[in-house]
PDB file of C-alpha atoms in Angstrom:
ATOM      1  CA  UNK L  17       2.193  18.086  -2.637  1.00 36.00           C
ATOM      2  CA  UNK L  18      -0.657  20.408  -3.632  1.00 39.00           C
ATOM      3  CA  UNK L  19      -2.912  19.378  -6.438  1.00 42.00           C
ATOM      4  CA  UNK L  20      -2.919  22.281  -8.893  1.00 41.00           C
ATOM      5  CA  UNK L  21      -4.118  23.167 -12.202  1.00 41.00           C
ATOM      6  CA  UNK L  22      -2.005  21.420 -15.021  1.00 41.00           C
ATOM      7  CA  UNK L  23      -1.557  24.843 -16.581  1.00 44.00           C
ATOM      8  CA  UNK L  24       0.084  26.123 -13.568  1.00 47.00           C
ATOM      9  CA  UNK L  25       3.990  25.964 -13.919  1.00 47.00           C
ATOM     10  CA  UNK L  26       4.351  24.384 -10.433  1.00 47.00           C
ATOM     11  CA  UNK L  27       1.688  21.721 -11.073  1.00 52.00           C
ATOM     12  CA  UNK L  28       2.113  18.359  -9.502  1.00 56.00           C
ATOM     13  CA  UNK L  29       1.060  16.199 -12.539  1.00 89.00           C
ATOM     14  CA  UNK L  30       1.216  12.751 -10.827  1.00 93.00           C
ATOM     15  CA  UNK L  31       0.151  11.512  -7.402  1.00 93.00           C
ATOM     16  CA  UNK L  32       1.820   8.212  -6.096  1.00 93.00           C
ATOM     17  CA  UNK L  33      -0.791   5.417  -6.284  1.00 94.00           C
ATOM     18  CA  UNK L  34      -0.017   4.441  -2.760  1.00 94.00           C
ATOM     19  CA  UNK L  35      -1.576   7.830  -1.485  1.00 95.00           C
ATOM     20  CA  UNK L  36      -4.703   7.433  -3.801  1.00 95.00           C
ATOM     21  CA  UNK L  37      -5.178   3.788  -2.605  1.00 96.00           C
ATOM     22  CA  UNK L  38      -4.626   4.922   1.158  1.00 97.00           C
ATOM     23  CA  UNK L  39      -7.495   7.499   0.757  1.00 97.00           C
ATOM     24  CA  UNK L  40      -9.637   4.865  -0.905  1.00 97.00           C
ATOM     25  CA  UNK L  41      -9.170   2.240   1.942  1.00 97.00           C
ATOM     26  CA  UNK L  42      -9.956   5.035   4.437  1.00 97.00           C
ATOM     27  CA  UNK L  43     -13.260   5.843   2.598  1.00 98.00           C
ATOM     28  CA  UNK L  44     -14.219   2.261   2.426  1.00 98.00           C
ATOM     29  CA  UNK L  45     -13.450   1.641   6.080  1.00 98.00           C
ATOM     30  CA  UNK L  46     -15.303   5.002   7.132  1.00 98.00           C
ATOM     31  CA  UNK L  47     -18.485   4.509   5.293  1.00 98.00           C
ATOM     32  CA  UNK L  48     -18.839   0.907   6.346  1.00 98.00           C
ATOM     33  CA  UNK L  49     -18.366   1.947   9.980  1.00 98.00           C
ATOM     34  CA  UNK L  50     -20.762   4.938   9.465  1.00 97.00           C
ATOM     35  CA  UNK L  51     -23.590   2.686   8.031  1.00 97.00           C
ATOM     36  CA  UNK L  52     -23.047  -0.536  10.201  1.00 97.00           C
ATOM     37  CA  UNK L  53     -22.876   1.305  13.414  1.00 97.00           C
ATOM     38  CA  UNK L  54     -25.336   4.117  12.549  1.00 96.00           C
ATOM     39  CA  UNK L  55     -22.808   6.871  13.087  1.00 97.00           C
ATOM     40  CA  UNK L  56     -23.900   9.525  10.481  1.00 95.00           C
ATOM     41  CA  UNK L  57     -21.442  11.993  12.028  1.00 96.00           C
ATOM     42  CA  UNK L  58     -18.600  10.081  10.410  1.00 97.00           C
ATOM     43  CA  UNK L  59     -19.901  11.187   6.885  1.00 97.00           C
ATOM     44  CA  UNK L  60     -19.159  14.818   8.030  1.00 97.00           C
ATOM     45  CA  UNK L  61     -15.583  13.929   9.087  1.00 98.00           C
ATOM     46  CA  UNK L  62     -15.076  11.955   5.830  1.00 98.00           C
ATOM     47  CA  UNK L  63     -16.296  14.974   3.990  1.00 98.00           C
ATOM     48  CA  UNK L  64     -13.892  17.136   5.836  1.00 98.00           C
ATOM     49  CA  UNK L  65     -10.837  14.934   5.086  1.00 98.00           C
ATOM     50  CA  UNK L  66     -11.947  14.908   1.335  1.00 98.00           C
ATOM     51  CA  UNK L  67     -12.286  18.652   1.028  1.00 97.00           C
ATOM     52  CA  UNK L  68      -8.932  19.214   2.800  1.00 97.00           C
ATOM     53  CA  UNK L  69      -7.346  16.708   0.327  1.00 96.00           C
ATOM     54  CA  UNK L  70      -8.979  18.499  -2.546  1.00 94.00           C
ATOM     55  CA  UNK L  71      -7.673  21.919  -1.416  1.00 94.00           C
ATOM     56  CA  UNK L  72      -4.164  21.038  -0.020  1.00 94.00           C
ATOM     57  CA  UNK L  73      -3.256  17.824  -1.428  1.00 90.00           C
ATOM     58  CA  UNK L  74      -2.566  14.214  -0.105  1.00 91.00           C
ATOM     59  CA  UNK L  75      -0.416  15.429   2.629  1.00 91.00           C
ATOM     60  CA  UNK L  76      -3.469  16.912   4.338  1.00 94.00           C
ATOM     61  CA  UNK L  77      -5.184  13.521   4.271  1.00 96.00           C
ATOM     62  CA  UNK L  78      -5.291  11.628   7.537  1.00 96.00           C
ATOM     63  CA  UNK L  79      -5.732   8.308   5.691  1.00 97.00           C
ATOM     64  CA  UNK L  80      -2.691   8.972   3.719  1.00 96.00           C
ATOM     65  CA  UNK L  81      -0.603   9.554   6.981  1.00 95.00           C
ATOM     66  CA  UNK L  82      -2.025   6.469   8.820  1.00 96.00           C
ATOM     67  CA  UNK L  83      -2.427   3.980   5.655  1.00 95.00           C
ATOM     68  CA  UNK L  84       0.158   4.775   3.039  1.00 94.00           C
ATOM     69  CA  UNK L  85       2.862   2.193   4.493  1.00 92.00           C
ATOM     70  CA  UNK L  86       0.331  -0.538   4.095  1.00 91.00           C
ATOM     71  CA  UNK L  87      -0.680   0.866   0.547  1.00 92.00           C
ATOM     72  CA  UNK L  88       2.913   1.009  -0.471  1.00 92.00           C
ATOM     73  CA  UNK L  89       3.565  -2.695   0.523  1.00 90.00           C
ATOM     74  CA  UNK L  90       0.303  -3.691  -1.505  1.00 87.00           C
ATOM     75  CA  UNK L  91       0.531  -1.389  -4.386  1.00 84.00           C
ATOM     76  CA  UNK L  92       4.223  -0.534  -4.655  1.00 82.00           C
ATOM     77  CA  UNK L  93       5.974   2.653  -4.583  1.00 83.00           C
ATOM     78  CA  UNK L  94       6.517   3.653  -8.231  1.00 87.00           C
ATOM     79  CA  UNK L  95       3.053   3.664  -9.901  1.00 90.00           C
ATOM     80  CA  UNK L  96       1.300   6.990 -10.027  1.00 92.00           C
ATOM     81  CA  UNK L  97      -1.886   8.400 -11.124  1.00 93.00           C
ATOM     82  CA  UNK L  98      -2.505  11.634 -12.907  1.00 92.00           C
ATOM     83  CA  UNK L  99      -3.235  14.529 -10.518  1.00 92.00           C
ATOM     84  CA  UNK L 100      -6.086  16.018 -12.593  1.00 93.00           C
ATOM     85  CA  UNK L 101      -7.879  12.495 -12.591  1.00 94.00           C
ATOM     86  CA  UNK L 102      -7.264  12.349  -8.799  1.00 94.00           C
ATOM     87  CA  UNK L 103      -8.750  15.844  -8.392  1.00 95.00           C
ATOM     88  CA  UNK L 104     -11.766  14.832 -10.507  1.00 95.00           C
ATOM     89  CA  UNK L 105     -12.394  11.764  -8.489  1.00 96.00           C
ATOM     90  CA  UNK L 106     -12.024  13.620  -5.080  1.00 97.00           C
ATOM     91  CA  UNK L 107     -14.635  16.222  -6.438  1.00 96.00           C
ATOM     92  CA  UNK L 108     -17.140  13.456  -7.162  1.00 97.00           C
ATOM     93  CA  UNK L 109     -16.545  12.062  -3.653  1.00 97.00           C
ATOM     94  CA  UNK L 110     -16.993  15.420  -2.039  1.00 98.00           C
ATOM     95  CA  UNK L 111     -20.365  15.776  -4.165  1.00 97.00           C
ATOM     96  CA  UNK L 112     -21.609  12.553  -2.959  1.00 98.00           C
ATOM     97  CA  UNK L 113     -20.729  13.177   0.574  1.00 98.00           C
ATOM     98  CA  UNK L 114     -22.424  16.687   0.339  1.00 98.00           C
ATOM     99  CA  UNK L 115     -25.499  15.043  -0.915  1.00 98.00           C
ATOM    100  CA  UNK L 116     -25.335  12.403   1.789  1.00 98.00           C
ATOM    101  CA  UNK L 117     -25.114  15.094   4.486  1.00 97.00           C
ATOM    102  CA  UNK L 118     -27.975  17.157   2.968  1.00 98.00           C
ATOM    103  CA  UNK L 119     -30.111  14.063   3.000  1.00 98.00           C
ATOM    104  CA  UNK L 120     -29.197  13.662   6.694  1.00 97.00           C
ATOM    105  CA  UNK L 121     -30.250  17.240   7.390  1.00 97.00           C
ATOM    106  CA  UNK L 122     -33.627  16.396   6.076  1.00 98.00           C
ATOM    107  CA  UNK L 123     -33.600  13.174   8.050  1.00 97.00           C
ATOM    108  CA  UNK L 124     -33.525  11.047   5.135  1.00 97.00           C
ATOM    109  CA  UNK L 125     -31.252   8.602   6.682  1.00 96.00           C
ATOM    110  CA  UNK L 126     -31.731   5.649   4.139  1.00 97.00           C
ATOM    111  CA  UNK L 127     -31.052   8.047   1.202  1.00 98.00           C
ATOM    112  CA  UNK L 128     -27.845   9.408   2.928  1.00 98.00           C
ATOM    113  CA  UNK L 129     -26.603   5.824   3.573  1.00 98.00           C
ATOM    114  CA  UNK L 130     -27.293   4.767  -0.057  1.00 98.00           C
ATOM    115  CA  UNK L 131     -25.540   7.887  -1.458  1.00 98.00           C
ATOM    116  CA  UNK L 132     -22.594   7.461   0.911  1.00 98.00           C
ATOM    117  CA  UNK L 133     -22.770   3.714   0.361  1.00 98.00           C
ATOM    118  CA  UNK L 134     -22.433   4.199  -3.516  1.00 97.00           C
ATOM    119  CA  UNK L 135     -19.318   6.300  -2.776  1.00 97.00           C
ATOM    120  CA  UNK L 136     -18.041   3.449  -0.708  1.00 97.00           C
ATOM    121  CA  UNK L 137     -18.645   0.902  -3.453  1.00 98.00           C
ATOM    122  CA  UNK L 138     -16.866   2.980  -6.097  1.00 97.00           C
ATOM    123  CA  UNK L 139     -13.784   3.432  -3.797  1.00 97.00           C
ATOM    124  CA  UNK L 140     -13.970  -0.470  -3.241  1.00 97.00           C
ATOM    125  CA  UNK L 141     -14.318  -1.108  -7.045  1.00 97.00           C
ATOM    126  CA  UNK L 142     -11.180   1.323  -7.534  1.00 95.00           C
ATOM    127  CA  UNK L 143      -9.132  -0.672  -4.891  1.00 94.00           C
ATOM    128  CA  UNK L 144     -10.153  -3.859  -6.893  1.00 95.00           C
ATOM    129  CA  UNK L 145      -9.007  -2.335 -10.238  1.00 92.00           C
ATOM    130  CA  UNK L 146     -12.034  -0.539 -11.766  1.00 95.00           C
ATOM    131  CA  UNK L 147     -12.198   3.096 -11.469  1.00 93.00           C
ATOM    132  CA  UNK L 148     -15.730   4.289 -12.014  1.00 94.00           C
ATOM    133  CA  UNK L 149     -14.648   8.055 -11.693  1.00 93.00           C
ATOM    134  CA  UNK L 150     -12.058   7.393 -14.326  1.00 92.00           C
ATOM    135  CA  UNK L 151     -14.662   6.074 -16.637  1.00 94.00           C
ATOM    136  CA  UNK L 152     -16.833   9.215 -16.188  1.00 93.00           C
ATOM    137  CA  UNK L 153     -13.729  11.418 -16.704  1.00 93.00           C
ATOM    138  CA  UNK L 154     -12.849   9.608 -19.902  1.00 93.00           C
ATOM    139  CA  UNK L 155     -16.393   9.859 -21.311  1.00 93.00           C
ATOM    140  CA  UNK L 156     -16.534  13.610 -20.161  1.00 90.00           C
ATOM    141  CA  UNK L 157     -13.041  14.257 -22.091  1.00 89.00           C
ATOM    142  CA  UNK L 158     -14.216  12.447 -24.959  1.00 90.00           C
ATOM    143  CA  UNK L 159     -17.333  14.430 -25.219  1.00 91.00           C
ATOM    144  CA  UNK L 160     -15.521  17.810 -24.878  1.00 87.00           C
ATOM    145  CA  UNK L 161     -13.063  16.554 -27.580  1.00 89.00           C
ATOM    146  CA  UNK L 162     -15.818  15.702 -29.971  1.00 89.00           C
ATOM    147  CA  UNK L 163     -17.829  18.821 -29.180  1.00 86.00           C
ATOM    148  CA  UNK L 164     -14.807  20.764 -29.921  1.00 80.00           C
ATOM    149  CA  UNK L 165     -14.310  19.141 -33.441  1.00 78.00           C
ATOM    150  CA  UNK L 166     -17.861  19.895 -34.475  1.00 71.00           C
ATOM    151  CA  UNK L 167     -17.292  23.511 -33.757  1.00 66.00           C
ATOM    152  CA  UNK L 168     -14.436  23.896 -36.119  1.00 57.00           C
TER     153      UNK L 168
END
């Protein structure tokens, strides 16, 4: 279940929502543990999990492996999310975790926690029904469409 470019003939166009939610649950729990117990190395592990998911799909995500049965019972088995949107949101998450780890390397612990905490809050908001990354994605697509119309 690799996330590929939508133009690719073998593209996976939808990702089961249970897989997406499993990842989000794992993100929220990991970031909470990292901040509450002052375990900054958890950010690096979380970064690795997200990068592997971005490269190889939800099957490479340990949170999906562990939490999908729970997520299926909560969110159902049939709902899906566009793979392109999932990939966009994963990219935002990887960016936030990269910035957080950069801050840690500079010993800016508070900044690292705030940046990772924002990612955790975004994942929590998505679990509760509001996807911040989806809003950003929609505005980006709208901007590109409007910009394309003005060039013609």
